[in-house]
Coordinates of C-alpha atoms in Angstrom, one line a residue:
X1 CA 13.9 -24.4 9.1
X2 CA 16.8 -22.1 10.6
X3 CA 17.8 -22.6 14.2
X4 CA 19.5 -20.6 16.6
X5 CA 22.4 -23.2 16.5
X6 CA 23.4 -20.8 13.5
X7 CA 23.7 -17.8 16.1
X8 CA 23.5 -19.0 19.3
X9 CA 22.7 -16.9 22.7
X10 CA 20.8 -14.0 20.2
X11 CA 19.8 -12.6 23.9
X12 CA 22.7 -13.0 25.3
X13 CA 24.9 -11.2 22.5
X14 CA 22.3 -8.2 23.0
X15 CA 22.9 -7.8 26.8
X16 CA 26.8 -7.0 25.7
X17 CA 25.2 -3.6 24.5
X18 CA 23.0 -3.3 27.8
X19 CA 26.0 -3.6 29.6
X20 CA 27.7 -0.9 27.7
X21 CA 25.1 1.2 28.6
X22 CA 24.6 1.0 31.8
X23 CA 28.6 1.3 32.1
X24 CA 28.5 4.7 30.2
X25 CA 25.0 6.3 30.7
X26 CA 25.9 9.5 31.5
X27 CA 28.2 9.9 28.2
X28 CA 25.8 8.4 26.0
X29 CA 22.7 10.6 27.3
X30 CA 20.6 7.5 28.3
X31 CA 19.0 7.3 31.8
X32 CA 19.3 4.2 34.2
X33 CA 16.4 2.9 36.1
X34 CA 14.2 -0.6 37.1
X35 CA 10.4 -1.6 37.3
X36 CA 9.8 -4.6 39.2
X37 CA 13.3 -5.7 39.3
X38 CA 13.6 -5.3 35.0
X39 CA 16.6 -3.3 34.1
X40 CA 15.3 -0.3 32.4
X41 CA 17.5 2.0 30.2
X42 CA 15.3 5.3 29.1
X43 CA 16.7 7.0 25.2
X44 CA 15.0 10.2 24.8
X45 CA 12.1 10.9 27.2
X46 CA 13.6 11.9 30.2
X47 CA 17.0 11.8 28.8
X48 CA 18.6 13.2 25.5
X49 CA 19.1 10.2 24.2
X50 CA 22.2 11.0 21.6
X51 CA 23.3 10.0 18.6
X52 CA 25.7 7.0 19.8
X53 CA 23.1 5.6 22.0
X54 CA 20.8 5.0 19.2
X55 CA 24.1 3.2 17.2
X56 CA 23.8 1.2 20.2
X57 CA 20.4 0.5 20.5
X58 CA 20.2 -0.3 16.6
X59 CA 23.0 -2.6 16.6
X60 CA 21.3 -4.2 19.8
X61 CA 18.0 -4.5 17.9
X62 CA 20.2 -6.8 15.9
X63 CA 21.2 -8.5 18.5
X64 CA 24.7 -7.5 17.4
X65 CA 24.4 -9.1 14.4
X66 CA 24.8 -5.8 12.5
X67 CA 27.1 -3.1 12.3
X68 CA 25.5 0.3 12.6
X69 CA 27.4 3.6 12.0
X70 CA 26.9 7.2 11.0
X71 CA 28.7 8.3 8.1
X72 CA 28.8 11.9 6.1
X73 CA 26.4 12.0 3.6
X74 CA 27.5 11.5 0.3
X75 CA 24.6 14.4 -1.5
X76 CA 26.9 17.3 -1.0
X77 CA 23.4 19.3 -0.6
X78 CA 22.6 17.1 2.7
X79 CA 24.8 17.8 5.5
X80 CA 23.3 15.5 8.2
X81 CA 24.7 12.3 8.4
X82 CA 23.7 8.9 7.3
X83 CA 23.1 5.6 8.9
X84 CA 24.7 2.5 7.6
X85 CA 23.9 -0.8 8.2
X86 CA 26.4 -4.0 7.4
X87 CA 24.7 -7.5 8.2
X88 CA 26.0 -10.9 7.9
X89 CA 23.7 -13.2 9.2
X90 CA 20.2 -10.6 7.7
X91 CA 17.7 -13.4 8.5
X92 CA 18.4 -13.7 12.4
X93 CA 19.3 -10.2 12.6
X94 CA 16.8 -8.0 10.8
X95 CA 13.7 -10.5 10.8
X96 CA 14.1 -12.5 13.6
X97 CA 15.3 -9.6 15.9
X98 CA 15.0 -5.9 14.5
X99 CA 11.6 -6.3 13.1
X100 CA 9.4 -4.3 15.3
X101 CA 6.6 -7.1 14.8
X102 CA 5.5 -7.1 18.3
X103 CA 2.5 -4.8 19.7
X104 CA 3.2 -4.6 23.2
X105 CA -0.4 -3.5 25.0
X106 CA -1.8 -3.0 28.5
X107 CA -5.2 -3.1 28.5
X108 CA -5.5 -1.6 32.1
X109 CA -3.3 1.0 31.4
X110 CA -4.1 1.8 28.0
X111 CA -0.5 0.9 27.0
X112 CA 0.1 0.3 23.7
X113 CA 4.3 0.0 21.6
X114 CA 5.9 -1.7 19.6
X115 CA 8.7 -4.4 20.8
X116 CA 12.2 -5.1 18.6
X117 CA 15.1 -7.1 19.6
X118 CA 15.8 -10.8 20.7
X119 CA 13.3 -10.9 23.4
X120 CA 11.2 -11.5 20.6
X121 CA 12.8 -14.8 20.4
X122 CA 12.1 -15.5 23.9
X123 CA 8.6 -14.7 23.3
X124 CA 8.6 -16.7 19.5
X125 CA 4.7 -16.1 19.4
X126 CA 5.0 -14.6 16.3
X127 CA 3.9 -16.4 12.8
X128 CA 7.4 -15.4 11.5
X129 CA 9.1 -18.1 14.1
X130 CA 7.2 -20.9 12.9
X131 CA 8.6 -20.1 9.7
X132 CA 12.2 -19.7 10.6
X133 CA 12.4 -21.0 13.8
X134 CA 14.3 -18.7 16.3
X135 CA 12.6 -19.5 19.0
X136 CA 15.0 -19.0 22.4
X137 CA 14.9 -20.8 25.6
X138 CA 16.9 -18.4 28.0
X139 CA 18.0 -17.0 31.4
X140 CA 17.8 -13.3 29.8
X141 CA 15.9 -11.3 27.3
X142 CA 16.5 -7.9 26.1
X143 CA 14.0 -6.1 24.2
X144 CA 13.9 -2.5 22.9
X145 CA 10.5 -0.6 22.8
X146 CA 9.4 2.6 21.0
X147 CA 7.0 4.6 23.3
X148 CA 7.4 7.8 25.0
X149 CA 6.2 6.7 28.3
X150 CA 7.9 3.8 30.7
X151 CA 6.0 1.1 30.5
X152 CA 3.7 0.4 33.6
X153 CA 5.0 -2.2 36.4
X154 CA 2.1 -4.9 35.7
X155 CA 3.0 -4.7 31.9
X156 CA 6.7 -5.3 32.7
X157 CA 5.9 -8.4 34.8
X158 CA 3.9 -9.6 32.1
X159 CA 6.9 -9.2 29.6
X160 CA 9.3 -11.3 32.2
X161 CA 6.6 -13.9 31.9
X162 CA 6.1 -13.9 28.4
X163 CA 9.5 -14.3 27.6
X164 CA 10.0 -17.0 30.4
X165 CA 12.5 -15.2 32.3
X166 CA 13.2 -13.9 36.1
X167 CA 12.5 -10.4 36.0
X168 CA 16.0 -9.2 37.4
X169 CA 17.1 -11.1 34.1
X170 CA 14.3 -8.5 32.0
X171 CA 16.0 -5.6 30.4
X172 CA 13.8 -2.9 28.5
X173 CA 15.0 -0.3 26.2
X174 CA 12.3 2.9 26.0
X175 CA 13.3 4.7 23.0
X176 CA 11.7 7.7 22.1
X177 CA 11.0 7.9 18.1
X178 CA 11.6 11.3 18.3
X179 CA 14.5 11.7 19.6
X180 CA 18.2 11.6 18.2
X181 CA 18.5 8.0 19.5
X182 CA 15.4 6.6 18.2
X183 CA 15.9 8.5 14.7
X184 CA 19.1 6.0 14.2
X185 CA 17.1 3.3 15.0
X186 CA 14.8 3.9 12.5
X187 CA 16.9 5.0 10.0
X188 CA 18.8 1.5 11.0
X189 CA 16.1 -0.3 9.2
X190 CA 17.0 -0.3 5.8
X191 CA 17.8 -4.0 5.2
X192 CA 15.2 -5.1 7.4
X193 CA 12.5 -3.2 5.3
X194 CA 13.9 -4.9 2.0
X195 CA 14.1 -8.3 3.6
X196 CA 10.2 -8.1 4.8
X197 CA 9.3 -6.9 1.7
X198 CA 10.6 -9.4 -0.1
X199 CA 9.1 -12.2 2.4
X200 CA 5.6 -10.7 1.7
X201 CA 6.4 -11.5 -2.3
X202 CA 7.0 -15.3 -0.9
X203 CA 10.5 -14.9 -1.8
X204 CA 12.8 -17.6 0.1
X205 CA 15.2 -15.0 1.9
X206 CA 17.3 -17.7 3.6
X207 CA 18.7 -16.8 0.3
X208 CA 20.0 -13.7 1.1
X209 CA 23.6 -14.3 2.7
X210 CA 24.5 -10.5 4.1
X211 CA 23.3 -7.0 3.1
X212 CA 24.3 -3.2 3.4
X213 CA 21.9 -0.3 4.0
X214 CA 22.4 3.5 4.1
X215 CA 20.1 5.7 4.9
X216 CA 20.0 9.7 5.9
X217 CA 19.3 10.4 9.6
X218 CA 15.6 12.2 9.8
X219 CA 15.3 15.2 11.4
X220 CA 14.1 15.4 14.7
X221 CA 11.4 17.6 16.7
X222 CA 8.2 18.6 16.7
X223 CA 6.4 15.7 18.2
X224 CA 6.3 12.0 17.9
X225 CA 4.5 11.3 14.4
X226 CA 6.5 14.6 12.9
X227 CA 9.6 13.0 13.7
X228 CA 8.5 9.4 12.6
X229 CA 7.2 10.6 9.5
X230 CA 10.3 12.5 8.8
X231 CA 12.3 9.3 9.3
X232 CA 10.3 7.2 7.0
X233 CA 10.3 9.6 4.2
X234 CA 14.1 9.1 4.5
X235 CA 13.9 5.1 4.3
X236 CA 10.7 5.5 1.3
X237 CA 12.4 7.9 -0.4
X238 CA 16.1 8.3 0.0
X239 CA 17.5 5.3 1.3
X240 CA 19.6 2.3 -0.8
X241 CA 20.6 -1.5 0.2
X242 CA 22.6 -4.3 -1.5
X243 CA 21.6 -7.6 -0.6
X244 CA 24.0 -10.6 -0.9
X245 CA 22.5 -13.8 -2.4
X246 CA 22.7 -17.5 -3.8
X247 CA 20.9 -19.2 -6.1
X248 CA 19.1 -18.3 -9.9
X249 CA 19.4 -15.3 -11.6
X250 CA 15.9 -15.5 -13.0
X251 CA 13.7 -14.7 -9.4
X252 CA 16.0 -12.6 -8.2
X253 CA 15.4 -10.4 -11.8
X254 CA 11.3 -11.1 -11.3
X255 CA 11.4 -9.4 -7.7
X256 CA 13.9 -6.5 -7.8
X257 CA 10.8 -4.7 -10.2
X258 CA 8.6 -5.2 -7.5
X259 CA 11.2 -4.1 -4.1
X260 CA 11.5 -0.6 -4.8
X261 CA 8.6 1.9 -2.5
X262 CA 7.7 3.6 -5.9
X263 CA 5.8 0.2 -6.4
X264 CA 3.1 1.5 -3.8
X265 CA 0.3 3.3 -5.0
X266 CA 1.0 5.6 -1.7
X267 CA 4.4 6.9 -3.4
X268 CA 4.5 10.5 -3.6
X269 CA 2.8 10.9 -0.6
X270 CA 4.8 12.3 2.7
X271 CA 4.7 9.9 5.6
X272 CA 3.0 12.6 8.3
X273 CA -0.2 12.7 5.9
X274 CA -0.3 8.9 6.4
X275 CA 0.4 8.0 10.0
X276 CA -2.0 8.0 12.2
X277 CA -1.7 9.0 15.7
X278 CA -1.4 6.0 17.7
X279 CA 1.5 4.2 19.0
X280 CA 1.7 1.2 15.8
X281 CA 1.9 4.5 13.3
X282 CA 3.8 1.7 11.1
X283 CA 1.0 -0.1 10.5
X284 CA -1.0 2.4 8.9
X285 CA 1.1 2.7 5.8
X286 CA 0.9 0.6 2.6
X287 CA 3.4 -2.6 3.2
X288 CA 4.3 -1.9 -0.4
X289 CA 5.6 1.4 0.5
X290 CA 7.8 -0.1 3.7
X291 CA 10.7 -0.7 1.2
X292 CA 14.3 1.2 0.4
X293 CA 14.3 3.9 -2.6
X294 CA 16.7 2.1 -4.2
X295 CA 17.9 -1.7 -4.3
X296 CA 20.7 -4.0 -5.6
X297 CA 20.9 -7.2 -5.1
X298 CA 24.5 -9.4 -5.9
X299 CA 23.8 -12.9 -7.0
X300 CA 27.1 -14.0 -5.2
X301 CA 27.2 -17.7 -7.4
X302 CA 26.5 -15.8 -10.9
X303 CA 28.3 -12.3 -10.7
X304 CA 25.3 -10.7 -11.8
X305 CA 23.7 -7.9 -10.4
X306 CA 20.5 -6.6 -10.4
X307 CA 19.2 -3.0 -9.8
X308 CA 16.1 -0.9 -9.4
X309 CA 15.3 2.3 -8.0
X310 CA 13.0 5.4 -7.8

């Protein structure tokens, strides 16, 4: 089992970012506020929430694990830019943080998100941290949720409890999906899609050392599941990663058939015909369809490679 002796203080090398953006608010087109006390940083509902605050709030996700950066697209026929991803420690970063595996609700209010981002950690209610540990004791938590609505105050002090934390020492991300800032962070997901994929097949992917992801940036507008839809068609159908990793050549041949999202019997299909309209849209696609286009991974031991795409 992984600890966070491996990458210590995952909260605490998030609130660096936090930080950041509370320093530069105005440039990045992100608006400051609190609830109860919790520092709250709004992306894209009553702010614009720009391009470099979602490079931000991905790499944040990660816990700053990951580098995040837009780059020209390479298709000289696409002329929006694409989001790259370079992780060297993919486990604690992309699983263990960036996974958006939490289903924040309010019952009172009818609240419903999803939570990424080390507070996870603090929390560690999830099955994935009896697997790989994770779990954080600490004085702060920083968590980024997708929701185009503050959260309500009682949910907030829930949160500080949950994750065992004052909650002055709380700070909350509210990204909008659908705006320039939360398209990034979706589009940031590219390894993190692989690497869940991969642990549904029961493949051990301690083994995977560090990974690279690009991805082009969905278009934004027209409402929330428009926007999200366009963003996953992007990851399902256009995106590509190379993962890193040790050990035999023969599993890592066995599973790279099965990584690709053309394995779904959902392929084909564009991603606003199959979200529904609530706030865990995610859920409602196939799993198998949650994966890059295209995927290599580089047994670093053996030299060999092995590919598979749409």
């Amino acid at each position: 089992m992984m600890s966070t002796k491996e990458v210590p203080g995952l909260n605490d090398r998030a609130l660096v970012s936090v930080d950041e953006m509370l320093r530069c608010s105005a440039e990045l087109g992100v608006k400051r506020g609190s609830v109860v006390g919790a520092r709250i940083l709004d992306a894209g509902n009553e702010s614009l929430g720009g391009l470099h605050a979602g490079v931000l709030i991905a790499q944040m996700a990660m816990a700053n694990l990951g580098k995040v950066s837009l780059l020209p697209n390479p298709d000289p026929t696409q002329l929006g830019p694409v989001v790259a991803v370079n992780v060297t420690h993919p486990v604690a970063a992309c699983v263990i943080c960036q996974h958006d595996g939490w289903l924040i609700e309010d019952e009172e209010s009818d609240y419903k998100a999803r939570g990424s981002g080390p507070f996870r950690a603090a929390y560690g209610k999830e099955e994935l941290y009896d697997i790989f540990g994770f779990r954080e004791r600490t004085g702060v938590a920083v968590g980024v949720i997708e929701t185009n609505t503050t959260p309500p105050k009682q949910l907030v002090h829930q949160l500080s409890i949950m994750c065992s934390v004052e909650q002055h020492h709380l700070a909350l991300i509210c990204v909008n999906p659908s705006s320039l800032a939360g398209s990034v962070l979706t589009a940031s997901r590219t390894v993190e899609w692989a690497l869940m994929k991969l642990h549904s097949m029961n493949f051990n992917i301690k083994r995977i050392v560090s990974a690279y992801g690009v991805c082009p940036l969905g278009a934004v507008g027209g409402g929330m599941i428009r926007s999200v839809a366009n963003a996953y068609d992007q990851l399902i159908y256009n995106s590509q990663v190379t993962l890193y990793a040790t050990g035999d050549d023969e599993t890592l041949a066995s599973v790279i058939t099965q990584l690709p999202s053309n394995t779904s019997s959902m392929f084909g299909q564009r991603s606003e015909s199959l979200l529904s309209i609530d706030s865990s849209t995610a859920q409602t696609l196939d799993p198998a369809l949650r994966s890059p286009a295209k995927i290599c991974i580089q047994n670093i031991e053996t030299g060999n490679m092995h590919v598979q795409n749409n």
